[in-house]
Coordinates of C-alpha atoms in Angstrom, one line a residue:
Chain A
M12 CA 7.1 93.0 124.5
A13 CA 8.6 90.2 126.9
A14 CA 11.7 89.9 123.4
L15 CA 11.1 94.3 123.2
Q16 CA 12.1 94.0 127.0
E17 CA 15.1 91.6 126.7
L18 CA 16.6 93.6 124.1
V19 CA 16.9 96.6 126.1
N20 CA 18.1 94.8 128.8
H21 CA 21.0 93.4 126.8
Y22 CA 21.7 95.6 124.0
N23 CA 24.8 96.7 125.5
H24 CA 25.9 93.2 126.5
W25 CA 25.3 91.8 122.2
I26 CA 27.2 94.7 120.9
A27 CA 29.9 94.6 122.9
V28 CA 29.9 90.5 122.2
F29 CA 29.7 91.3 118.2
L30 CA 32.3 94.0 118.7
M31 CA 34.2 91.3 120.2
V32 CA 33.7 88.7 117.4
A33 CA 35.1 91.0 115.2
G34 CA 37.8 92.2 116.4
L35 CA 37.9 88.0 117.2
Y36 CA 38.0 88.2 113.8
V37 CA 40.4 90.3 112.1
V38 CA 42.9 89.5 114.6
V39 CA 42.8 85.6 112.8
A40 CA 41.4 86.4 110.0
R41 CA 43.9 89.6 108.5
G42 CA 47.8 88.6 107.7
N43 CA 48.3 92.4 108.1
M44 CA 49.8 93.5 111.3
V45 CA 48.9 97.1 111.3
K46 CA 45.2 95.1 110.9
K47 CA 45.7 92.8 113.3
L48 CA 46.6 95.2 115.9
V49 CA 43.8 97.1 114.9
G50 CA 41.7 94.5 115.5
L51 CA 43.2 93.8 118.8
S52 CA 42.3 97.6 119.7
L53 CA 38.8 96.8 119.0
F54 CA 38.4 93.5 121.6
Q55 CA 39.9 95.9 123.8
T56 CA 37.3 98.2 123.6
S57 CA 34.8 95.4 124.2
V58 CA 35.4 94.8 127.2
Y59 CA 35.9 98.4 128.2
L60 CA 31.4 98.1 127.5
I61 CA 31.4 94.9 129.2
Y62 CA 32.9 96.5 132.3
L63 CA 31.4 100.0 132.1
T64 CA 27.7 98.4 131.3
P65 CA 26.8 97.0 135.5
G66 CA 27.5 100.0 136.3
K67 CA 25.0 102.3 134.9
I68 CA 22.4 103.2 137.0
I69 CA 19.0 104.1 135.5
G70 CA 19.4 107.6 136.3
G71 CA 22.5 107.9 138.4
T72 CA 24.9 110.6 137.8
A73 CA 28.5 109.9 137.4
P74 CA 30.4 109.3 140.6
I75 CA 31.6 112.9 141.4
L76 CA 29.5 113.9 144.6
S77 CA 27.2 116.9 144.2
D78 CA 24.5 118.2 146.8
E79 CA 22.2 117.8 144.2
F80 CA 22.4 114.2 143.5
T81 CA 22.3 110.9 145.6
V82 CA 21.9 108.2 143.3
Y83 CA 25.8 107.2 141.3
S84 CA 26.9 104.9 139.1
N85 CA 29.2 102.5 139.6
P86 CA 32.8 104.6 139.8
L87 CA 35.1 100.6 140.8
P88 CA 34.8 99.9 136.3
H89 CA 35.4 103.5 135.5
V90 CA 38.9 102.9 137.3
L91 CA 39.7 99.4 136.1
I92 CA 39.4 100.7 132.8
L93 CA 40.7 103.4 132.9
T94 CA 43.7 101.7 134.0
A95 CA 42.7 98.8 131.2
I96 CA 42.8 102.1 129.2
V97 CA 46.4 103.2 129.5
V98 CA 47.9 99.8 129.6
G99 CA 46.1 99.1 126.4
I100 CA 47.4 101.9 124.6
A101 CA 51.0 100.7 125.9
T102 CA 50.5 97.5 124.5
I103 CA 49.2 99.1 121.1
A104 CA 52.7 101.8 121.2
L105 CA 54.7 98.5 121.8
G106 CA 52.7 96.1 118.8
L107 CA 53.2 99.2 116.4
A108 CA 57.0 99.9 116.5
L109 CA 57.6 95.7 116.4
V110 CA 55.4 96.5 113.0
V111 CA 58.7 99.0 112.1
R112 CA 61.4 96.3 113.2
I113 CA 59.1 93.8 111.4
N114 CA 59.3 95.9 107.8
E115 CA 62.8 96.6 108.6
A116 CA 63.7 93.3 108.9
F117 CA 61.3 91.9 106.1
G118 CA 60.8 94.8 104.1
S119 CA 56.7 93.3 104.7
I120 CA 54.0 93.4 107.0
E121 CA 52.1 90.5 105.4
E122 CA 52.5 87.5 107.3
D123 CA 52.0 85.3 104.9
E124 CA 55.2 86.8 103.2
I125 CA 57.4 86.5 106.2
F126 CA 56.4 83.4 106.8
E127 CA 58.4 82.2 103.1
K128 CA 61.0 84.8 103.3
D129 CA 61.5 82.9 107.6
V130 CA 61.6 80.0 105.3
E131 CA 64.1 80.8 102.6
A132 CA 66.4 82.6 104.7
Chain B
M25 CA 7.7 136.5 132.5
S26 CA 11.6 137.2 131.1
D27 CA 12.0 133.7 132.2
Q28 CA 9.3 132.9 129.8
I29 CA 10.6 134.9 126.8
L30 CA 14.4 133.6 128.3
T31 CA 13.3 129.8 127.1
I32 CA 11.2 131.2 124.0
V33 CA 14.6 132.3 122.7
S34 CA 17.0 129.6 123.7
W35 CA 14.4 126.6 122.7
L36 CA 14.5 129.0 118.9
F37 CA 17.8 128.9 119.1
L38 CA 18.0 124.9 119.8
G39 CA 15.5 124.2 117.2
L40 CA 17.4 126.3 114.4
G41 CA 21.2 125.3 115.3
S42 CA 19.0 121.3 115.0
F43 CA 18.2 122.3 111.9
F44 CA 21.4 123.3 110.4
Y45 CA 23.0 120.7 111.7
L46 CA 20.5 118.7 109.8
V47 CA 21.0 120.7 107.4
G48 CA 24.8 120.2 107.1
A49 CA 24.9 116.6 108.2
F50 CA 22.2 115.5 105.1
G51 CA 25.0 118.3 102.6
L52 CA 27.5 115.9 103.9
F53 CA 25.7 112.9 102.9
R54 CA 24.2 114.4 99.3
M55 CA 27.4 116.3 97.7
P56 CA 28.7 115.3 94.4
D57 CA 32.3 115.4 95.8
V58 CA 34.7 116.3 98.8
F59 CA 34.7 120.3 98.4
T60 CA 30.8 119.9 98.0
R61 CA 30.7 118.6 100.9
M62 CA 33.6 120.2 103.0
H63 CA 31.1 123.9 102.3
A64 CA 27.9 122.0 103.8
V65 CA 29.8 120.4 106.7
S66 CA 30.6 124.4 107.1
V67 CA 27.4 124.7 107.3
S68 CA 26.7 123.0 110.8
D69 CA 29.7 123.7 112.1
T70 CA 29.4 127.6 112.8
L71 CA 25.8 128.1 112.4
G72 CA 24.6 124.8 113.6
V73 CA 27.1 125.0 116.3
G74 CA 27.0 128.5 117.1
F75 CA 23.0 128.2 117.1
L76 CA 23.5 125.5 119.6
I77 CA 25.3 127.1 122.4
T78 CA 23.6 129.9 122.1
G79 CA 20.9 128.7 123.2
M80 CA 22.2 126.7 125.9
A81 CA 24.2 129.7 126.7
I82 CA 21.1 131.3 126.9
E83 CA 19.5 128.5 129.1
T84 CA 21.8 128.0 131.4
G85 CA 22.6 131.8 132.8
W86 CA 26.2 133.8 133.4
S87 CA 27.5 130.8 135.3
L88 CA 31.0 128.6 134.7
N89 CA 29.1 126.9 132.2
T90 CA 28.6 129.7 129.6
A91 CA 32.3 130.0 129.9
R92 CA 33.2 126.7 129.1
L93 CA 30.5 127.0 125.9
I94 CA 31.7 129.9 124.8
I95 CA 35.1 128.9 124.6
I96 CA 33.7 125.5 123.3
L97 CA 32.4 128.1 120.6
A98 CA 35.7 129.6 119.7
I99 CA 37.6 126.3 119.4
M100 CA 35.6 124.8 117.2
L101 CA 35.4 128.3 115.7
Y102 CA 38.3 128.8 114.8
S103 CA 39.6 124.8 113.9
G104 CA 36.4 124.4 111.5
P105 CA 37.8 127.0 109.2
I106 CA 41.5 125.1 109.6
A107 CA 40.7 122.1 109.0
T108 CA 39.4 122.8 106.1
H109 CA 41.7 124.6 105.0
A110 CA 43.6 121.7 106.0
L111 CA 41.5 119.8 103.8
A112 CA 41.3 121.2 101.0
Q113 CA 44.9 122.0 100.2
A114 CA 45.7 118.4 100.9
A115 CA 43.1 116.9 98.4
L116 CA 44.0 119.7 96.2
H117 CA 47.6 119.0 96.3
A118 CA 46.8 114.6 96.2
G119 CA 44.9 115.4 93.2
V120 CA 41.4 115.5 93.5
K121 CA 39.5 117.3 91.1
P122 CA 36.8 118.9 92.0
K123 CA 33.9 118.0 90.1
L124 CA 31.9 120.5 87.5
A125 CA 34.6 122.5 88.4
D126 CA 35.5 122.8 84.5
N127 CA 32.7 124.2 82.3
R128 CA 34.7 127.7 82.8
L129 CA 37.7 126.6 81.2
K130 CA 37.4 127.7 77.4
K131 CA 38.6 124.8 75.7
S132 CA 36.9 121.7 77.3
R133 CA 33.2 123.7 77.3
R134 CA 31.4 121.6 75.5
I135 CA 32.7 118.4 76.9
S136 CA 32.3 119.8 80.5
A137 CA 28.9 120.8 79.9
T138 CA 27.5 117.9 78.7
R139 CA 29.4 116.7 82.2
E140 CA 27.3 119.6 83.9
I141 CA 23.8 118.2 83.1
A142 CA 24.5 114.6 84.0
G143 CA 26.5 115.8 87.5
S144 CA 22.8 117.5 87.8
S145 CA 20.7 115.1 87.1
N146 CA 22.3 112.9 88.7
I147 CA 23.4 114.7 92.4
Q148 CA 24.1 112.0 94.7
A149 CA 26.7 110.0 91.4
K150 CA 30.5 109.2 93.8
S151 CA 33.2 111.9 93.3
S152 CA 34.5 111.6 89.4
A153 CA 37.9 109.5 89.6
P154 CA 40.6 111.8 90.8
T155 CA 42.9 113.3 87.7
K156 CA 45.9 115.6 87.3
S157 CA 45.3 118.9 86.3
R158 CA 47.7 121.1 85.8
S159 CA 45.5 124.5 85.9
R160 CA 44.6 124.0 89.9
T161 CA 44.4 128.0 90.6
A162 CA 41.3 128.9 88.1
R163 CA 39.2 125.3 89.1
K164 CA 40.3 126.0 92.2
S165 CA 38.1 129.4 92.3
S166 CA 35.3 128.3 90.2
S167 CA 34.7 125.4 92.3
A168 CA 34.4 127.9 95.1
T169 CA 31.8 129.5 93.3
R170 CA 29.9 126.7 92.5
G171 CA 31.0 125.3 95.3
K172 CA 28.4 128.2 97.5
G173 CA 25.7 127.9 94.9
R174 CA 24.9 124.0 95.5
G175 CA 25.2 124.5 98.8
Q176 CA 22.4 127.5 99.3
S177 CA 20.5 125.6 96.5
S178 CA 20.0 122.4 98.5
K179 CA 19.6 124.0 102.0
R180 CA 15.8 125.7 100.8
Chain C
M26 CA 13.0 109.7 130.6
E27 CA 11.1 109.7 133.4
G28 CA 12.3 113.6 134.1
L29 CA 11.5 114.9 131.0
T30 CA 9.8 118.0 131.7
E31 CA 9.1 120.4 128.6
G32 CA 12.0 122.5 129.4
L33 CA 13.7 119.7 128.2
F34 CA 12.3 118.8 125.4
M35 CA 14.3 121.3 122.8
Y36 CA 16.8 119.3 124.8
M37 CA 15.7 116.3 122.8
V38 CA 14.6 117.0 119.8
A39 CA 18.7 118.4 119.7
A40 CA 19.8 115.2 120.9
I41 CA 17.9 113.4 117.7
A42 CA 19.2 115.6 115.5
I43 CA 23.1 114.6 116.6
L44 CA 22.1 111.8 116.5
V45 CA 20.9 111.4 112.5
A46 CA 23.4 113.3 111.8
L47 CA 26.2 111.3 113.8
G48 CA 24.5 108.5 111.3
L49 CA 24.8 110.5 108.8
A50 CA 28.3 111.0 108.9
V51 CA 29.2 107.9 110.0
F52 CA 27.5 106.8 106.7
R53 CA 29.8 108.7 104.4
A54 CA 33.0 107.7 106.6
L55 CA 32.4 104.0 105.3
A56 CA 30.3 105.4 101.7
G57 CA 33.7 107.9 100.9
P58 CA 35.4 107.5 97.9
T59 CA 38.5 109.4 99.3
V60 CA 40.1 109.2 102.2
F61 CA 39.6 113.1 102.3
D62 CA 36.2 112.1 102.6
R63 CA 36.6 110.1 105.3
A64 CA 39.1 112.7 107.6
L65 CA 36.5 114.9 106.1
A66 CA 33.8 112.5 107.8
A67 CA 35.9 112.4 111.0
N68 CA 35.9 116.0 112.0
A69 CA 32.1 116.1 111.8
V70 CA 31.7 113.0 113.8
G71 CA 34.4 114.7 116.5
T72 CA 31.8 117.8 116.4
G73 CA 28.9 115.6 116.5
A74 CA 30.4 113.9 119.5
I75 CA 31.0 117.3 121.5
M76 CA 26.9 118.6 120.9
L77 CA 26.2 115.5 121.7
L78 CA 28.1 115.6 125.0
A79 CA 26.9 119.3 126.4
I80 CA 23.5 118.0 125.2
V81 CA 22.9 115.1 127.1
G82 CA 24.8 117.2 130.3
F83 CA 21.8 119.5 129.9
L84 CA 19.4 116.5 129.8
T85 CA 21.2 114.9 132.9
G86 CA 21.5 118.4 134.7
R87 CA 24.5 118.0 135.5
P88 CA 26.4 120.7 132.5
E89 CA 29.4 120.6 134.6
F90 CA 30.9 118.1 131.6
L91 CA 31.6 120.4 129.5
D92 CA 35.3 120.8 130.1
I93 CA 34.9 117.3 128.3
G94 CA 33.9 119.2 125.9
I95 CA 37.0 121.6 125.4
L96 CA 39.5 118.7 125.7
Y97 CA 36.9 116.9 122.5
A98 CA 37.2 120.1 120.2
L99 CA 41.2 120.6 120.7
L100 CA 41.9 116.4 120.0
N101 CA 39.0 116.9 117.2
I102 CA 41.9 119.6 115.4
I103 CA 45.0 117.4 116.5
A104 CA 43.8 114.7 114.9
T105 CA 42.2 116.4 111.9
L106 CA 45.1 118.1 111.5
A107 CA 47.5 115.5 111.8
V108 CA 46.1 112.9 109.1
L109 CA 45.9 116.3 106.7
K110 CA 49.5 116.8 107.2
F111 CA 50.3 112.8 106.5
F112 CA 48.3 113.2 103.0
R113 CA 49.7 116.3 102.6
Y114 CA 53.7 115.6 103.4
G115 CA 53.4 111.6 103.8
D116 CA 54.8 112.0 107.1
L117 CA 53.7 114.0 110.2
G118 CA 57.4 115.5 111.0
H119 CA 58.1 117.0 108.0
A120 CA 59.9 120.8 107.5
G121 CA 60.9 121.2 111.2
E122 CA 56.9 121.2 112.3
E123 CA 57.7 118.9 114.5
P124 CA 57.2 120.8 118.2
K125 CA 60.0 120.9 119.8
D126 CA 59.9 120.2 123.6
Chain D
M15 CA 21.2 102.6 121.7
V16 CA 21.8 104.5 118.4
L17 CA 25.4 105.4 119.1
L18 CA 26.1 101.4 119.6
T19 CA 24.3 101.4 116.5
L20 CA 26.6 103.5 115.4
M21 CA 29.7 101.6 116.5
A22 CA 28.8 98.2 115.7
I23 CA 28.3 100.1 111.6
V24 CA 31.6 101.1 111.8
T25 CA 33.2 98.1 112.8
I26 CA 32.1 95.7 109.8
G27 CA 34.0 99.0 107.7
V28 CA 37.4 98.5 109.8
V29 CA 36.6 94.8 109.5
R30 CA 36.0 95.1 105.6
L31 CA 37.9 97.7 104.6
R32 CA 41.8 97.1 103.4
N33 CA 43.0 100.8 102.5
L34 CA 44.8 101.4 105.9
F35 CA 44.6 104.5 106.0
A36 CA 40.5 105.0 105.8
V37 CA 41.1 102.1 108.8
V38 CA 42.7 103.9 110.9
I39 CA 40.3 107.4 110.4
L40 CA 37.5 104.9 111.3
G41 CA 39.2 104.0 114.1
G42 CA 39.6 107.6 115.2
I43 CA 35.5 107.6 114.6
Y44 CA 34.6 104.7 116.3
S45 CA 36.5 106.2 119.6
F46 CA 34.7 109.5 119.8
L47 CA 31.9 106.4 119.2
M48 CA 33.1 105.0 122.0
A49 CA 33.9 108.3 124.2
S50 CA 30.1 109.1 123.6
V51 CA 28.4 105.5 124.5
M52 CA 30.8 106.0 127.7
I53 CA 29.4 109.5 128.7
M54 CA 26.1 108.2 128.5
L55 CA 26.9 105.6 131.1
D56 CA 28.6 107.8 133.2
A57 CA 31.2 107.2 132.8
V58 CA 33.5 110.8 132.1
D59 CA 36.7 110.3 133.2
V60 CA 37.0 107.5 131.1
A61 CA 35.4 109.0 128.4
M62 CA 37.8 111.4 128.2
T63 CA 41.2 108.7 128.5
E64 CA 39.1 107.0 125.8
A65 CA 39.3 109.8 124.0
S66 CA 42.5 111.4 124.4
V67 CA 43.8 107.9 123.9
G68 CA 42.2 106.0 121.4
A69 CA 41.4 109.2 119.4
G70 CA 44.8 111.0 119.9
I71 CA 47.6 109.3 121.1
S72 CA 47.0 105.8 119.3
T73 CA 45.8 107.1 115.6
V74 CA 48.7 109.6 115.7
L75 CA 50.9 106.6 116.0
M76 CA 49.5 104.1 113.6
L77 CA 49.9 107.1 111.5
G78 CA 53.9 107.1 112.4
T79 CA 53.6 103.1 111.5
L80 CA 51.5 103.1 108.2
Y81 CA 54.3 106.2 107.1
L82 CA 57.1 103.6 108.5
T83 CA 55.7 100.7 106.6
K84 CA 53.2 100.2 103.7
M85 CA 49.0 102.2 103.4
E86 CA 48.1 98.5 101.8
E87 CA 46.9 95.7 102.6
T88 CA 47.0 92.7 100.5
R89 CA 43.9 90.6 99.8
P90 CA 43.7 87.8 101.9
A91 CA 44.9 84.5 99.5
H92 CA 42.4 82.0 101.5
T93 CA 39.0 82.5 102.3
P94 CA 38.4 83.4 106.1
L95 CA 36.1 80.8 106.2
L96 CA 38.1 78.7 109.8
P97 CA 37.9 82.3 111.5
L98 CA 34.6 83.7 110.8
F99 CA 33.2 79.8 111.9
V100 CA 35.0 80.6 115.0
A101 CA 34.0 84.1 115.6
V102 CA 30.4 82.8 115.2
V103 CA 31.2 80.1 117.4
T104 CA 32.8 82.5 120.0
A105 CA 29.9 84.6 119.4
G106 CA 27.3 82.1 120.1
G107 CA 28.9 81.3 123.1
L108 CA 29.1 84.6 124.7
I109 CA 25.4 85.6 123.8
Y110 CA 24.1 82.6 126.0
G111 CA 26.8 84.1 128.6
T112 CA 24.7 87.4 128.2
I113 CA 21.5 85.9 128.9
D114 CA 22.2 85.5 132.8
L115 CA 23.8 89.0 133.8
P116 CA 21.9 91.5 135.3
P117 CA 19.5 93.6 133.0
F118 CA 20.7 96.8 131.9
G119 CA 20.7 100.2 134.8
D120 CA 19.9 97.9 137.1
A121 CA 20.6 99.2 140.6
A122 CA 19.9 95.9 142.7
G123 CA 22.8 94.3 141.0
I124 CA 25.2 92.4 142.6
I125 CA 27.8 95.2 141.9
H126 CA 26.7 98.2 143.0
Q127 CA 26.1 96.1 146.5
H128 CA 29.4 95.2 147.8
V129 CA 32.8 97.6 147.7
A130 CA 31.5 100.9 145.4
P131 CA 29.2 101.9 148.1
H132 CA 31.9 102.0 151.2
Y133 CA 33.7 104.0 148.4
L134 CA 30.3 106.7 147.5
Q135 CA 29.5 107.5 151.1
N136 CA 33.4 107.6 152.5
S137 CA 35.6 108.8 149.8
I138 CA 34.5 112.5 151.0
V139 CA 35.3 111.9 154.7
E140 CA 38.5 109.9 154.3
T141 CA 40.4 112.1 151.0
S142 CA 37.8 115.0 150.6
V143 CA 37.9 114.6 146.6
P144 CA 34.6 115.1 145.4
N145 CA 35.4 112.8 141.9
V146 CA 35.4 109.4 143.6
V147 CA 37.0 107.7 140.8
T148 CA 40.1 110.0 141.4
S149 CA 39.9 109.9 144.8
V150 CA 39.6 105.1 144.3
L151 CA 42.8 105.3 142.0
A152 CA 45.3 107.7 143.5
S153 CA 44.1 107.3 147.0
Y154 CA 42.4 103.6 147.6
R155 CA 44.4 101.7 144.9
G156 CA 46.9 103.9 144.3
F157 CA 49.8 100.7 144.4
D158 CA 47.3 100.0 141.2
T159 CA 48.6 103.4 139.6
L160 CA 51.8 102.8 140.0
G161 CA 51.8 99.0 138.7
E162 CA 50.3 101.1 135.7
T163 CA 53.2 103.9 135.7
V164 CA 55.4 100.4 135.1
V165 CA 54.0 99.2 133.1
I166 CA 53.9 102.8 130.5
F167 CA 57.6 103.2 131.6
T168 CA 58.3 99.7 130.7
A169 CA 56.5 99.8 127.0
G170 CA 58.6 103.0 126.5
I171 CA 62.1 101.3 127.5
A172 CA 61.1 98.5 125.1
V173 CA 59.6 100.5 122.1
L174 CA 63.0 102.8 122.4
L175 CA 65.5 100.3 122.4
L176 CA 63.2 98.3 119.3
L177 CA 63.7 101.3 117.5
K178 CA 66.8 103.0 118.5
G179 CA 69.2 100.3 117.0
R180 CA 66.8 100.9 113.2
R181 CA 69.7 101.8 110.8
P182 CA 68.5 105.2 109.0
A183 CA 67.1 104.2 105.9
S184 CA 66.3 108.1 104.7
E185 CA 66.8 111.3 107.0
P186 CA 63.0 111.7 107.6
D187 CA 63.2 108.4 108.7
S188 CA 64.6 108.6 111.4
N189 CA 62.9 111.9 111.7
A190 CA 59.7 109.9 112.7
A191 CA 60.8 107.4 114.8
K192 CA 62.1 110.1 116.9
A193 CA 59.0 112.1 116.7
R194 CA 57.4 108.7 117.5
S195 CA 59.4 107.9 121.3
R196 CA 59.1 111.4 121.8
R197 CA 55.0 111.6 121.8
R198 CA 55.3 108.5 123.8
R199 CA 57.6 110.7 126.7
P200 CA 54.1 112.9 128.3
K201 CA 51.7 110.4 128.4
A202 CA 53.8 108.2 131.0

């Protein structure tokens, strides 16, 4: 029973940790640059989840004020994450543009092949 | 009294919607190839969503939320066929052959008959490897009818 | 769910049905042999997200958020069409169909 | 919880698949699921942004990049034992860290004590905007938002500079590049 309580209390955190680690793994282990960027966005999304989780209050409602409700979830993480999402997509767009340029210069988006060609050149 | 009737009616709609939605999802899960799966998804996209939204609208009564629900329903009713059409066109263009489609063609009747038996006995077999086919229109029409038949039989 | 009165029971049923449907669609997206299966499953997941949003709005008593559902529906069709156009023509900006802004 | 589990499953798919198209499509699914989770966590504004950015813009951007580059990932050359080890160790440390976090949905958590009550009580008086997120974003933390806009502007300029000097390999190429830079505009 205590274990179940623990699971309910921390399930969001654990999933966020899993997503984060999966993103980290993709970024580190995969050589394909587009895949790396997907992993980067996975990592970012897990951070959103970690931020938003403590802001929720059970029985609370979204922070749009209304006369019928008194308990609201915390609006502060929402604001931070809004900023983070928009900055994140800017990062991804820049990374994708870099990938396109790299593909033009080296004819490949695989890390290993690029290293080989770089050594040759 | 009329409130109660409305509640019961909305419950009915919600239950029917849930049922059809599940049916569509199971079709997506079990159907053998892209085109039949598309057919199954259309069940949940039209009947399921339609019943669910109608149920919610009845529950809400006349308000702004009803208008929102109706807008969502309209968008989904328009966008569903467009997306499905584009999907079918793209799949055919890419050379994905509808499964069990060629038993209407005379020349390969015998082969396809055996294939049909194999296919119907093993519904969850994965779609066959994409092969190029020249006579696309004939296959398309026959696949449509076959897809419908299969979908209805699985629904019961 | 402490506020689970009888009127909300059917919403719970619908929510569970949609969750199951989402699970099946996700399975198809993972297992689907062709890319079109995945695109179809993505479309189904988008639909499920919209319906879940609406149902949850009614469950928690704040159905004002249906606006977001409209946005989801529009996004869903745009994303699906983008993917399919990509497969059909191999390019998003094909044949002058790119919107001129 | 079910949604979170589904997200984890989709993540496994993203990690394992090598067809980049499938990865991008799964990324779209992932974004939709994430947006649903955010709805559950009462973050409706964030959910809206995540759906439009994650499922809309980034899918389209990734597809454009895939068109300009390659569609299939090569098989990894060496077995990823070291990254796996690093990932598992990191996961262990992070999970150890989560034990001390306040339980989910606790109204007595520290986060709810300090700044947020002020916003919730006073924003309607001070800014007369019912949506607290909007009032905080645009009024209390307006400079943050300005900085964010500057970041996007910089990124847009950088992308333009990167893609501008491209030699046109073929006609549709330059079209797509233009489409990419054009599509970036309205978001900023």
